[in-house]
Each structure stands twice: as structure tokens, then as C-alpha cells.
C-alpha positions in Angstrom: -16.6 -3.1 -21.7 -17.7 -6.7 -21.5 -15.5 -9.7 -22.5 -15.8 -13.5 -22.4 -13.1 -15.7 -20.9 -12.8 -19.0 -19.1 -16.5 -19.8 -19.8 -17.8 -16.7 -18.1 -18.8 -13.2 -19.1 -16.6 -10.5 -17.5 -17.6 -6.9 -17.1 -17.6 -4.0 -14.6 -19.1 -4.2 -11.2 -22.6 -2.9 -10.4 -23.6 -1.6 -7.0 -26.0 -4.5 -6.6 -23.0 -7.0 -6.9 -21.7 -6.0 -3.5 -23.5 -8.8 -1.6 -22.2 -11.4 -4.1 -18.7 -10.1 -3.9 -18.8 -10.4 -0.1 -20.2 -13.9 -0.4 -17.4 -15.0 -2.7 -14.7 -13.3 -0.6 -16.1 -14.9 2.6 -16.2 -18.3 0.9 -12.6 -18.0 -0.3 -11.2 -18.9 3.2 -8.0 -17.0 2.1 -9.0 -13.3 2.0 -9.2 -10.8 4.8 -13.0 -10.3 4.4 -14.3 -6.7 4.7 -17.7 -5.7 5.8 -20.6 -6.3 3.5 -21.2 -2.6 3.3 -17.6 -2.0 2.1 -18.3 -4.3 -0.9 -21.4 -2.3 -1.8 -19.4 0.9 -1.7 -16.6 -0.6 -3.6 -19.0 -1.6 -6.4 -20.3 1.9 -6.6 -17.1 4.0 -6.1 -14.5 1.8 -7.8 -16.7 0.1 -10.5 -14.3 1.3 -13.2 -11.4 -0.6 -11.6 -13.3 -3.7 -10.6 -14.2 -6.7 -12.9 -16.9 -9.3 -12.2 -17.2 -12.7 -13.8 -20.7 -14.0 -14.3 -22.0 -17.5 -15.1 -24.6 -18.2 -17.8 -27.4 -17.2 -15.5 -25.7 -13.8 -14.8 -24.8 -14.7 -11.2 -21.3 -13.3 -10.1 -18.8 -16.2 -9.7 -15.6 -14.2 -9.3 -14.2 -10.7 -9.1 -11.1 -8.6 -9.0 -11.1 -5.3 -7.2 -8.5 -2.6 -7.6 -7.8 1.1 -7.8 -5.5 3.5 -9.4 -3.0 4.7 -6.8 -3.4 8.5 -6.3 0.4 9.0 -5.9 1.1 6.8 -9.0 -1.9 7.2 -11.4 -0.3 4.8 -13.9 -0.3 2.0 -11.3 -3.3 -0.3 -10.8 -3.3 -1.8 -7.3 -5.2 -5.1 -7.1 -7.0 -5.2 -3.8 -8.7 -8.6 -3.9 -9.1 -11.5 -6.3 -11.6 -14.3 -5.5 -13.4 -17.0 -7.4 -16.4 -19.0 -6.2 -15.5 -22.6 -5.4 -17.6 -23.9 -8.3 -15.3 -22.1 -10.7 -11.9 -22.4 -9.1 -9.2 -23.9 -11.3 -10.8 -23.0 -14.5 -8.8 -19.9 -15.4 -11.4 -17.4 -14.2 -9.0 -15.5 -12.0 -6.5 -15.0 -14.8 -9.2 -14.0 -17.2 -10.5 -11.5 -14.7 -7.1 -10.0 -14.2 -6.5 -9.8 -18.0 -9.9 -8.2 -18.6 -9.5 -5.6 -15.8 -6.0 -4.5 -16.8 -7.1 -4.3 -20.5 -10.1 -2.2 -19.5 -8.0 0.2 -17.3 -5.3 0.5 -19.9 -7.8 1.3 -22.6 -9.2 4.2 -20.4 -6.0 5.4 -18.8 -3.1 4.4 -21.0 -0.3 1.9 -20.1 -0.3 0.7 -16.5 1.8 -1.1 -14.1 0.2 -3.6 -11.7 0.8 -3.9 -8.0 -0.7 -6.4 -5.5 0.2 -7.8 -2.1 0.4 -11.5 -1.4 1.1 -13.2 1.9 4.0 -15.8 1.8 1.6 -18.7 2.3 -0.8 -17.8 -0.5 0.6 -20.0 -3.3 -2.5 -19.5 -5.6 -2.0 -15.7 -5.7 1.7 -16.1 -6.2 1.0 -18.3 -9.2 -1.7 -16.0 -10.5 0.5 -12.9 -10.6 3.5 -14.7 -11.9 1.4 -16.3 -14.7 0.0 -12.8 -15.5 3.5 -11.4 -15.8 4.6 -14.3 -18.2 1.5 -13.8 -20.4 2.2 -10.1 -20.7 6.0 -10.3 -21.1 6.5 -8.4 -17.8 8.8 -8.6 -14.9 7.9 -9.2 -11.3 9.7 -7.6 -8.4 8.9 -8.3 -4.7 9.5 -6.6 -1.4 7.8 -6.6 2.0 5.3 -3.7 2.1 3.8 -4.4 5.5 5.7 -6.6 7.9 3.8 -8.7 10.4 4.7 -6.3 13.2 2.5 -3.4 11.8 -0.7 -5.5 12.0 -2.8 -5.7 15.1 -3.1 -9.0 16.9 -6.8 -9.8 16.5 -8.6 -13.0 17.6 -10.5 -13.3 14.3 -7.2 -13.2 12.4 -5.8 -16.0 14.5 -3.3 -13.8 16.4 -0.7 -12.4 14.0 -1.0 -11.5 10.3 1.6 -12.7 7.8 3.6 -10.0 6.1 2.2 -8.5 3.0 4.7 -8.8 0.1 4.3 -6.2 -2.6 4.4 -7.6 -6.2 5.2 -5.0 -8.8 4.5 -6.2 -12.4 5.5 -4.1 -15.4 7.4 -3.9 -18.6 10.9 -5.6 -18.6 13.5 -3.1 -17.3 
């Protein structure tokens, strides 16, 4: 399913998108960037739960990756959301999230959304709270992974912030 939003075309990922998704994630300066190979695999194995925004030339300029939780099949866990610097602040991230959740709900029925956000990531907090408002949903939060469970790695600058789980669903 292809949609249009925020001046871009949004559709499912293709295996050849992996390198562009890695480039966008790497350029975000916010995400924990995975290996280039993992983005290639993601675009192949989780294409049905990944949405890619493309500019007028067809070049990927944003993406949202996710998966349906095996233990909770009605829950879409959003793994990463990233937008190329040239398109940030234009509503692409929100359009991607709306398109992906609509696509997954059309195929699998009503869903709840989960994502983790570090306390310092204001943009992601705003994105998920805005999504909840647009969809008349509530947001609950709890620490999923405290800092202590992450390894201290030099490339992560020492310690990792806690990952706070956002659960977004119908009002209770």
C-alpha cells in the first residue's frame, strides 16, 4: 500500500533500501545505529512492518521500522524512526508512523503501538505523544530497560540512558 503525506510518497521497504536506511540512521546522530547488513535483512524480513518515505526522485528520505511482537501479535513495536536532515521538521516522521500503523492494522486488525524512548530524546517523545493525540489514544510509560542492563561501550560514550517503554492504545 502506497500513500502520500508531508510531500513524500510512503510505501513498504524493499531489500535494496537497506543501504539508504543505514545512511539515514547514521546521519540522525540520535539512533543506536545497527550494522549495514542488519538494515538489508530488516528490509527483506520485516518489509511488511516497515515504511519508507521517498522524495520526488524516489530516493528514501525517512523510515520507520517495526515488528509485531510474537508474544503480543496485536502490538506493533516501533524499532526505529529516522528522517534525513533535508526533510526534518516537515511532518515526515508523523506521516510515516500514521501510514505504517494504518498498513499493519489493515492487514492484521486493530493494533496497539509500543516504542522505547530515552529520556533525552525530546523529538521522539513529541512524535509519539502527537501520534496518540491524532488517534485519540492514551500513552503510558514505564522503564523497560534501565541503564544498568546495558554494557558500557566506548562507542556509546560509556553508559546508555534507560529505555522508557511508551504504550499507545485506545483510551482505557
